């Protein structure tokens, strides 16, 4: 599957509506046109909104990361633990065991690929130049394997999810735990040049879309009544499930897209409509948390997210395979018709040759009744037949691609439901999100089988036994540390059976977060812990240090898992600011100042932006963080009017993701 085929609009964040004039230029934001991509060599490039000769390339080249010595950061551990059979049981011929696969993945483009893309771009767009890679907004990637039977006995988790690296050269880690049977099969699969395990990426990038003469209208009362949402069986939905429901609602008329004139980008506008409605109804879980195995496994008899993703993958594969069966049958019929036509043509030529050369009628009849004309007259080997193929004749159809992966993008329905009719005009430059999908096999790792990347261990010797715990921060990347926190420390406390206590600690900051691939280690050993199950138990405590010297120390928690998932005690929050040009002009507003108040570790913080109405800047976004269980924030709007008059809204409480700032308070 090439990059063009992998580009698909995702149902992600609600776009801000912006006019082209006076768009604010920020140091951290790239302003690119999403609907003007250009293929340059192996790379796909997007132009800058403000300079059509400036391009940014998509970093869609995933691979296994390597350490400082150039060694792939990958491990496959098969383990076995000896077990004894009971007195009333047959003898145990095999111990219990399984496997753990851990991989650190990087996104990077080589200098040669960039140079080739620059040359091709200059040829296609004279004067154009590449400025660098596109910075992704967010992304998910999965460690995916397709071997899973209907009972789920081969793998405990088909998709191992992780937060994808966002910058060129960044790394991210993901793990997958296997049952004994799954570990056996995958171990043998690594004996082949293309193992049955791959990386699947879904990356989100932000940019702008060109104006369209269209209006979106959505009836939320009908939308929430749809069978996918109205039953309230689940609060978490897959992106594909949401799109399927929206397709139904569009056919039923609950979602309408009205065009003025003709526009070739109808599908793009439909996806934009879905994006806006989705942002109002759902919150993506990819930014601040990743569903844990307990969450993904389902509860109360419901299907798990992973099972639903697997079912959708199976349905999509079955549909594609059925379509390919029909295509192959049609192509076979076309080939047979073509063969018969060629045979008829050859027989006619043979008859013509026989008549002109004085051949007998019996010879002509014999030639007319056989398909064996010899190599010189066989179909496809007639040098004198220079007739070109009829372009209007039916052509063979190419088979559709059968999906191989089922990465999960998860959304949670908001508790507050919108009501009534929602309308928005697309006849302006709009910010939007584009989801890029690309996949890559893990590659041929047979040369590593003799090293320590592949290990098989027996866990039965307690004296030398130690336990290494993997610590990873959920829903964060290296940039988050620079924006929100200084560091996080994790303390380990293990009480042994003899009364001794082992302690360990790891400090996570922006620097080592990136270098370690979000995979940190804590360790404790065996000290006469004859109770093997209790030896697995330990306690840990996390302390978060925020900018400004504030700290949040969490309580000690008991655990026994082999990995510690650190969930930040806060969530990212974005508030979109929008103002109607007519309302602003009527009120004679010059500037609009907006302050957002929120608390971080008990201390109030303030973020502020100013909209310059005189320059047409009537929308913006404020990003901040809230406690994980909080939805509300305080805000204050100040309007500077003609004549240097100032009007303030006073401090108010809000929870919406869109704040309309064009209603000037009286006074």
PDB file of N, CA and C in Angstrom, residues 405-484:
ATOM      1  N   UNK A 405      -4.365  -4.946   9.051  1.00  0.00           N
ATOM      2  CA  UNK A 405      -4.135  -4.479  10.402  1.00  0.00           C
ATOM      3  C   UNK A 405      -5.402  -3.908  11.008  1.00  0.00           C
ATOM      4  N   UNK A 406      -5.435  -3.844  12.332  1.00  0.00           N
ATOM      5  CA  UNK A 406      -6.602  -3.313  13.051  1.00  0.00           C
ATOM      6  C   UNK A 406      -6.131  -2.456  14.208  1.00  0.00           C
ATOM      7  N   UNK A 407      -5.433  -1.359  13.923  1.00  0.00           N
ATOM      8  CA  UNK A 407      -5.054  -0.426  14.978  1.00  0.00           C
ATOM      9  C   UNK A 407      -6.293   0.277  15.506  1.00  0.00           C
ATOM     10  N   UNK A 408      -6.254   0.699  16.750  1.00  0.00           N
ATOM     11  CA  UNK A 408      -7.450   1.224  17.402  1.00  0.00           C
ATOM     12  C   UNK A 408      -7.291   2.708  17.682  1.00  0.00           C
ATOM     13  N   UNK A 409      -8.253   3.508  17.210  1.00  0.00           N
ATOM     14  CA  UNK A 409      -8.410   4.894  17.641  1.00  0.00           C
ATOM     15  C   UNK A 409      -9.704   4.943  18.445  1.00  0.00           C
ATOM     16  N   UNK A 410      -9.602   5.303  19.720  1.00  0.00           N
ATOM     17  CA  UNK A 410     -10.731   5.177  20.640  1.00  0.00           C
ATOM     18  C   UNK A 410     -11.234   6.555  21.038  1.00  0.00           C
ATOM     19  N   UNK A 411     -12.551   6.701  21.088  1.00  0.00           N
ATOM     20  CA  UNK A 411     -13.197   7.944  21.484  1.00  0.00           C
ATOM     21  C   UNK A 411     -14.210   7.645  22.583  1.00  0.00           C
ATOM     22  N   UNK A 412     -14.391   8.626  23.458  1.00  0.00           N
ATOM     23  CA  UNK A 412     -15.347   8.492  24.551  1.00  0.00           C
ATOM     24  C   UNK A 412     -16.440   9.537  24.388  1.00  0.00           C
ATOM     25  N   UNK A 413     -17.703   9.103  24.530  1.00  0.00           N
ATOM     26  CA  UNK A 413     -18.813  10.027  24.369  1.00  0.00           C
ATOM     27  C   UNK A 413     -18.872  10.971  25.560  1.00  0.00           C
ATOM     28  N   UNK A 414     -19.085  12.254  25.264  1.00  0.00           N
ATOM     29  CA  UNK A 414     -19.178  13.254  26.315  1.00  0.00           C
ATOM     30  C   UNK A 414     -20.485  13.083  27.090  1.00  0.00           C
ATOM     31  N   UNK A 415     -20.439  13.407  28.373  1.00  0.00           N
ATOM     32  CA  UNK A 415     -21.631  13.265  29.212  1.00  0.00           C
ATOM     33  C   UNK A 415     -22.674  14.332  28.903  1.00  0.00           C
ATOM     34  N   UNK A 416     -22.238  15.494  28.423  1.00  0.00           N
ATOM     35  CA  UNK A 416     -23.161  16.571  28.067  1.00  0.00           C
ATOM     36  C   UNK A 416     -23.514  16.441  26.588  1.00  0.00           C
ATOM     37  N   UNK A 417     -24.801  16.319  26.298  1.00  0.00           N
ATOM     38  CA  UNK A 417     -25.256  16.123  24.922  1.00  0.00           C
ATOM     39  C   UNK A 417     -25.742  17.434  24.313  1.00  0.00           C
ATOM     40  N   UNK A 418     -25.341  17.667  23.072  1.00  0.00           N
ATOM     41  CA  UNK A 418     -25.810  18.828  22.324  1.00  0.00           C
ATOM     42  C   UNK A 418     -27.260  18.609  21.892  1.00  0.00           C
ATOM     43  N   UNK A 419     -28.003  19.693  21.747  1.00  0.00           N
ATOM     44  CA  UNK A 419     -29.394  19.598  21.312  1.00  0.00           C
ATOM     45  C   UNK A 419     -29.636  20.536  20.130  1.00  0.00           C
ATOM     46  N   UNK A 420     -30.701  20.219  19.377  1.00  0.00           N
ATOM     47  CA  UNK A 420     -31.124  21.094  18.297  1.00  0.00           C
ATOM     48  C   UNK A 420     -30.326  20.910  17.023  1.00  0.00           C
ATOM     49  N   UNK A 421     -30.337  21.952  16.183  1.00  0.00           N
ATOM     50  CA  UNK A 421     -29.709  21.921  14.862  1.00  0.00           C
ATOM     51  C   UNK A 421     -28.366  22.644  14.911  1.00  0.00           C
ATOM     52  N   UNK A 422     -27.363  22.017  14.338  1.00  0.00           N
ATOM     53  CA  UNK A 422     -26.017  22.593  14.259  1.00  0.00           C
ATOM     54  C   UNK A 422     -25.731  22.931  12.797  1.00  0.00           C
ATOM     55  N   UNK A 423     -25.344  24.185  12.541  1.00  0.00           N
ATOM     56  CA  UNK A 423     -25.032  24.622  11.183  1.00  0.00           C
ATOM     57  C   UNK A 423     -23.676  25.319  11.165  1.00  0.00           C
ATOM     58  N   UNK A 424     -22.955  25.142  10.070  1.00  0.00           N
ATOM     59  CA  UNK A 424     -21.697  25.855   9.917  1.00  0.00           C
ATOM     60  C   UNK A 424     -21.389  25.999   8.427  1.00  0.00           C
ATOM     61  N   UNK A 425     -20.851  27.155   8.067  1.00  0.00           N
ATOM     62  CA  UNK A 425     -20.537  27.489   6.678  1.00  0.00           C
ATOM     63  C   UNK A 425     -19.064  27.183   6.409  1.00  0.00           C
ATOM     64  N   UNK A 426     -18.775  26.425   5.352  1.00  0.00           N
ATOM     65  CA  UNK A 426     -17.401  26.045   5.015  1.00  0.00           C
ATOM     66  C   UNK A 426     -16.752  26.984   4.008  1.00  0.00           C
ATOM     67  N   UNK A 427     -17.382  28.108   3.700  1.00  0.00           N
ATOM     68  CA  UNK A 427     -16.860  29.008   2.669  1.00  0.00           C
ATOM     69  C   UNK A 427     -15.778  29.925   3.238  1.00  0.00           C
ATOM     70  N   UNK A 428     -14.743  29.328   3.803  1.00  0.00           N
ATOM     71  CA  UNK A 428     -13.607  30.060   4.356  1.00  0.00           C
ATOM     72  C   UNK A 428     -12.497  29.047   4.609  1.00  0.00           C
ATOM     73  N   UNK A 429     -11.283  29.547   4.792  1.00  0.00           N
ATOM     74  CA  UNK A 429     -10.190  28.647   5.148  1.00  0.00           C
ATOM     75  C   UNK A 429     -10.455  28.092   6.541  1.00  0.00           C
ATOM     76  N   UNK A 430     -10.347  26.789   6.684  1.00  0.00           N
ATOM     77  CA  UNK A 430     -10.630  26.154   7.970  1.00  0.00           C
ATOM     78  C   UNK A 430      -9.450  25.300   8.399  1.00  0.00           C
ATOM     79  N   UNK A 431      -9.202  25.293   9.690  1.00  0.00           N
ATOM     80  CA  UNK A 431      -8.224  24.344  10.215  1.00  0.00           C
ATOM     81  C   UNK A 431      -8.895  22.991  10.336  1.00  0.00           C
ATOM     82  N   UNK A 432      -8.140  21.967  10.046  1.00  0.00           N
ATOM     83  CA  UNK A 432      -8.688  20.613  10.081  1.00  0.00           C
ATOM     84  C   UNK A 432      -7.560  19.651  10.421  1.00  0.00           C
ATOM     85  N   UNK A 433      -7.916  18.427  10.687  1.00  0.00           N
ATOM     86  CA  UNK A 433      -6.939  17.389  10.974  1.00  0.00           C
ATOM     87  C   UNK A 433      -6.965  16.340   9.875  1.00  0.00           C
ATOM     88  N   UNK A 434      -5.799  15.828   9.536  1.00  0.00           N
ATOM     89  CA  UNK A 434      -5.668  14.754   8.561  1.00  0.00           C
ATOM     90  C   UNK A 434      -5.005  13.576   9.256  1.00  0.00           C
ATOM     91  N   UNK A 435      -5.608  12.410   9.140  1.00  0.00           N
ATOM     92  CA  UNK A 435      -5.043  11.205   9.724  1.00  0.00           C
ATOM     93  C   UNK A 435      -4.328  10.410   8.645  1.00  0.00           C
ATOM     94  N   UNK A 436      -3.046  10.172   8.850  1.00  0.00           N
ATOM     95  CA  UNK A 436      -2.242   9.392   7.917  1.00  0.00           C
ATOM     96  C   UNK A 436      -2.097   7.976   8.452  1.00  0.00           C
ATOM     97  N   UNK A 437      -2.300   7.003   7.602  1.00  0.00           N
ATOM     98  CA  UNK A 437      -2.201   5.601   7.979  1.00  0.00           C
ATOM     99  C   UNK A 437      -1.079   4.947   7.187  1.00  0.00           C
ATOM    100  N   UNK A 438      -0.102   4.358   7.873  1.00  0.00           N
ATOM    101  CA  UNK A 438       0.939   3.627   7.173  1.00  0.00           C
ATOM    102  C   UNK A 438       1.402   2.464   8.037  1.00  0.00           C
ATOM    103  N   UNK A 439       1.855   1.418   7.375  1.00  0.00           N
ATOM    104  CA  UNK A 439       2.219   0.171   8.037  1.00  0.00           C
ATOM    105  C   UNK A 439       3.588  -0.293   7.557  1.00  0.00           C
ATOM    106  N   UNK A 440       4.277  -1.034   8.405  1.00  0.00           N
ATOM    107  CA  UNK A 440       5.593  -1.550   8.047  1.00  0.00           C
ATOM    108  C   UNK A 440       5.846  -2.841   8.817  1.00  0.00           C
ATOM    109  N   UNK A 441       6.328  -3.850   8.102  1.00  0.00           N
ATOM    110  CA  UNK A 441       6.693  -5.105   8.747  1.00  0.00           C
ATOM    111  C   UNK A 441       7.929  -4.903   9.612  1.00  0.00           C
ATOM    112  N   UNK A 442       8.063  -5.692  10.660  1.00  0.00           N
ATOM    113  CA  UNK A 442       9.182  -5.523  11.589  1.00  0.00           C
ATOM    114  C   UNK A 442      10.511  -5.852  10.921  1.00  0.00           C
ATOM    115  N   UNK A 443      10.472  -6.635   9.850  1.00  0.00           N
ATOM    116  CA  UNK A 443      11.686  -6.897   9.088  1.00  0.00           C
ATOM    117  C   UNK A 443      12.343  -8.226   9.431  1.00  0.00           C
ATOM    118  N   UNK A 444      13.377  -8.535   8.688  1.00  0.00           N
ATOM    119  CA  UNK A 444      14.115  -9.791   8.844  1.00  0.00           C
ATOM    120  C   UNK A 444      15.074  -9.666  10.025  1.00  0.00           C
ATOM    121  N   UNK A 445      14.802 -10.414  11.099  1.00  0.00           N
ATOM    122  CA  UNK A 445      15.632 -10.352  12.309  1.00  0.00           C
ATOM    123  C   UNK A 445      16.358 -11.667  12.563  1.00  0.00           C
ATOM    124  N   UNK A 446      16.504 -12.477  11.524  1.00  0.00           N
ATOM    125  CA  UNK A 446      17.137 -13.783  11.731  1.00  0.00           C
ATOM    126  C   UNK A 446      18.593 -13.666  12.172  1.00  0.00           C
ATOM    127  N   UNK A 447      19.255 -12.572  11.813  1.00  0.00           N
ATOM    128  CA  UNK A 447      20.657 -12.406  12.222  1.00  0.00           C
ATOM    129  C   UNK A 447      20.792 -12.137  13.714  1.00  0.00           C
ATOM    130  N   UNK A 448      19.689 -11.807  14.382  1.00  0.00           N
ATOM    131  CA  UNK A 448      19.739 -11.511  15.818  1.00  0.00           C
ATOM    132  C   UNK A 448      19.448 -12.728  16.681  1.00  0.00           C
ATOM    133  N   UNK A 449      19.087 -13.856  16.043  1.00  0.00           N
ATOM    134  CA  UNK A 449      18.657 -15.017  16.829  1.00  0.00           C
ATOM    135  C   UNK A 449      19.769 -15.554  17.727  1.00  0.00           C
ATOM    136  N   UNK A 450      21.027 -15.347  17.346  1.00  0.00           N
ATOM    137  CA  UNK A 450      22.139 -15.864  18.139  1.00  0.00           C
ATOM    138  C   UNK A 450      22.551 -14.909  19.252  1.00  0.00           C
ATOM    139  N   UNK A 451      21.999 -13.710  19.272  1.00  0.00           N
ATOM    140  CA  UNK A 451      22.354 -12.742  20.309  1.00  0.00           C
ATOM    141  C   UNK A 451      21.394 -12.793  21.480  1.00  0.00           C
ATOM    142  N   UNK A 452      21.343 -11.683  22.237  1.00  0.00           N
ATOM    143  CA  UNK A 452      20.483 -11.637  23.416  1.00  0.00           C
ATOM    144  C   UNK A 452      19.151 -10.957  23.138  1.00  0.00           C
ATOM    145  N   UNK A 453      18.840 -10.648  21.867  1.00  0.00           N
ATOM    146  CA  UNK A 453      17.520 -10.102  21.554  1.00  0.00           C
ATOM    147  C   UNK A 453      16.435 -11.160  21.693  1.00  0.00           C
ATOM    148  N   UNK A 454      16.776 -12.395  21.406  1.00  0.00           N
ATOM    149  CA  UNK A 454      15.852 -13.517  21.555  1.00  0.00           C
ATOM    150  C   UNK A 454      16.360 -14.392  22.707  1.00  0.00           C
ATOM    151  N   UNK A 455      15.534 -14.536  23.715  1.00  0.00           N
ATOM    152  CA  UNK A 455      15.963 -15.303  24.884  1.00  0.00           C
ATOM    153  C   UNK A 455      14.878 -16.285  25.290  1.00  0.00           C
ATOM    154  N   UNK A 456      15.330 -17.424  25.825  1.00  0.00           N
ATOM    155  CA  UNK A 456      14.444 -18.426  26.396  1.00  0.00           C
ATOM    156  C   UNK A 456      14.948 -18.729  27.803  1.00  0.00           C
ATOM    157  N   UNK A 457      14.076 -18.594  28.792  1.00  0.00           N
ATOM    158  CA  UNK A 457      14.507 -18.737  30.181  1.00  0.00           C
ATOM    159  C   UNK A 457      13.562 -19.669  30.920  1.00  0.00           C
ATOM    160  N   UNK A 458      14.116 -20.332  31.912  1.00  0.00           N
ATOM    161  CA  UNK A 458      13.341 -21.122  32.862  1.00  0.00           C
ATOM    162  C   UNK A 458      13.319 -20.361  34.176  1.00  0.00           C
ATOM    163  N   UNK A 459      12.144 -20.145  34.707  1.00  0.00           N
ATOM    164  CA  UNK A 459      11.984 -19.299  35.882  1.00  0.00           C
ATOM    165  C   UNK A 459      12.087 -20.067  37.193  1.00  0.00           C
ATOM    166  N   UNK A 460      12.586 -21.286  37.146  1.00  0.00           N
ATOM    167  CA  UNK A 460      12.486 -22.142  38.327  1.00  0.00           C
ATOM    168  C   UNK A 460      13.623 -21.971  39.321  1.00  0.00           C
ATOM    169  N   UNK A 461      14.698 -21.278  39.005  1.00  0.00           N
ATOM    170  CA  UNK A 461      15.823 -21.129  39.926  1.00  0.00           C
ATOM    171  C   UNK A 461      15.666 -19.834  40.703  1.00  0.00           C
ATOM    172  N   UNK A 462      15.265 -19.886  41.963  1.00  0.00           N
ATOM    173  CA  UNK A 462      14.979 -18.651  42.701  1.00  0.00           C
ATOM    174  C   UNK A 462      16.224 -17.885  43.135  1.00  0.00           C
ATOM    175  N   UNK A 463      17.353 -18.554  43.318  1.00  0.00           N
ATOM    176  CA  UNK A 463      18.519 -17.884  43.869  1.00  0.00           C
ATOM    177  C   UNK A 463      18.990 -16.746  42.976  1.00  0.00           C
ATOM    178  N   UNK A 464      18.996 -16.977  41.695  1.00  0.00           N
ATOM    179  CA  UNK A 464      19.461 -15.959  40.760  1.00  0.00           C
ATOM    180  C   UNK A 464      18.314 -15.147  40.174  1.00  0.00           C
ATOM    181  N   UNK A 465      17.168 -15.331  40.739  1.00  0.00           N
ATOM    182  CA  UNK A 465      15.985 -14.701  40.170  1.00  0.00           C
ATOM    183  C   UNK A 465      15.925 -13.225  40.558  1.00  0.00           C
ATOM    184  N   UNK A 466      15.656 -12.402  39.593  1.00  0.00           N
ATOM    185  CA  UNK A 466      15.389 -10.991  39.825  1.00  0.00           C
ATOM    186  C   UNK A 466      14.209 -10.580  38.960  1.00  0.00           C
ATOM    187  N   UNK A 467      13.602  -9.505  39.349  1.00  0.00           N
ATOM    188  CA  UNK A 467      12.428  -9.047  38.603  1.00  0.00           C
ATOM    189  C   UNK A 467      12.648  -7.613  38.156  1.00  0.00           C
ATOM    190  N   UNK A 468      12.546  -7.416  36.855  1.00  0.00           N
ATOM    191  CA  UNK A 468      12.697  -6.093  36.267  1.00  0.00           C
ATOM    192  C   UNK A 468      11.322  -5.611  35.829  1.00  0.00           C
ATOM    193  N   UNK A 469      10.918  -4.475  36.350  1.00  0.00           N
ATOM    194  CA  UNK A 469       9.608  -3.907  36.049  1.00  0.00           C
ATOM    195  C   UNK A 469       9.771  -2.776  35.039  1.00  0.00           C
ATOM    196  N   UNK A 470       8.983  -2.816  33.994  1.00  0.00           N
ATOM    197  CA  UNK A 470       8.992  -1.747  32.991  1.00  0.00           C
ATOM    198  C   UNK A 470       8.020  -0.655  33.404  1.00  0.00           C
ATOM    199  N   UNK A 471       8.501   0.578  33.424  1.00  0.00           N
ATOM    200  CA  UNK A 471       7.675   1.738  33.768  1.00  0.00           C
ATOM    201  C   UNK A 471       7.513   2.584  32.511  1.00  0.00           C
ATOM    202  N   UNK A 472       6.284   2.921  32.175  1.00  0.00           N
ATOM    203  CA  UNK A 472       6.060   3.825  31.041  1.00  0.00           C
ATOM    204  C   UNK A 472       4.961   4.809  31.391  1.00  0.00           C
ATOM    205  N   UNK A 473       5.095   6.008  30.838  1.00  0.00           N
ATOM    206  CA  UNK A 473       4.137   7.087  31.080  1.00  0.00           C
ATOM    207  C   UNK A 473       3.062   7.024  30.015  1.00  0.00           C
ATOM    208  N   UNK A 474       1.819   6.947  30.442  1.00  0.00           N
ATOM    209  CA  UNK A 474       0.692   6.769  29.528  1.00  0.00           C
ATOM    210  C   UNK A 474       0.240   8.113  28.970  1.00  0.00           C
ATOM    211  N   UNK A 475       0.106   8.181  27.637  1.00  0.00           N
ATOM    212  CA  UNK A 475      -0.495   9.348  26.997  1.00  0.00           C
ATOM    213  C   UNK A 475       0.384  10.572  26.941  1.00  0.00           C
ATOM    214  N   UNK A 476       1.713  10.413  27.036  1.00  0.00           N
ATOM    215  CA  UNK A 476       2.606  11.567  27.001  1.00  0.00           C
ATOM    216  C   UNK A 476       3.717  11.335  25.991  1.00  0.00           C
ATOM    217  N   UNK A 477       4.232  12.433  25.448  1.00  0.00           N
ATOM    218  CA  UNK A 477       5.429  12.381  24.637  1.00  0.00           C
ATOM    219  C   UNK A 477       6.439  13.364  25.216  1.00  0.00           C
ATOM    220  N   UNK A 478       7.612  13.409  24.590  1.00  0.00           N
ATOM    221  CA  UNK A 478       8.682  14.242  25.137  1.00  0.00           C
ATOM    222  C   UNK A 478       8.292  15.711  25.219  1.00  0.00           C
ATOM    223  N   UNK A 479       7.486  16.174  24.289  1.00  0.00           N
ATOM    224  CA  UNK A 479       7.073  17.580  24.282  1.00  0.00           C
ATOM    225  C   UNK A 479       6.232  17.915  25.513  1.00  0.00           C
ATOM    226  N   UNK A 480       5.400  16.956  25.964  1.00  0.00           N
ATOM    227  CA  UNK A 480       4.557  17.214  27.128  1.00  0.00           C
ATOM    228  C   UNK A 480       5.382  17.558  28.361  1.00  0.00           C
ATOM    229  N   UNK A 481       6.543  16.906  28.510  1.00  0.00           N
ATOM    230  CA  UNK A 481       7.370  17.205  29.669  1.00  0.00           C
ATOM    231  C   UNK A 481       7.857  18.643  29.633  1.00  0.00           C
ATOM    232  N   UNK A 482       8.211  19.109  28.422  1.00  0.00           N
ATOM    233  CA  UNK A 482       8.659  20.484  28.308  1.00  0.00           C
ATOM    234  C   UNK A 482       7.555  21.493  28.500  1.00  0.00           C
ATOM    235  N   UNK A 483       6.328  21.117  28.163  1.00  0.00           N
ATOM    236  CA  UNK A 483       5.209  22.052  28.258  1.00  0.00           C
ATOM    237  C   UNK A 483       4.587  22.104  29.645  1.00  0.00           C
ATOM    238  N   UNK A 484       4.575  20.986  30.347  1.00  0.00           N
ATOM    239  CA  UNK A 484       3.766  20.911  31.557  1.00  0.00           C
ATOM    240  C   UNK A 484       4.535  20.520  32.822  1.00  0.00           C
TER     241      UNK A 484
END
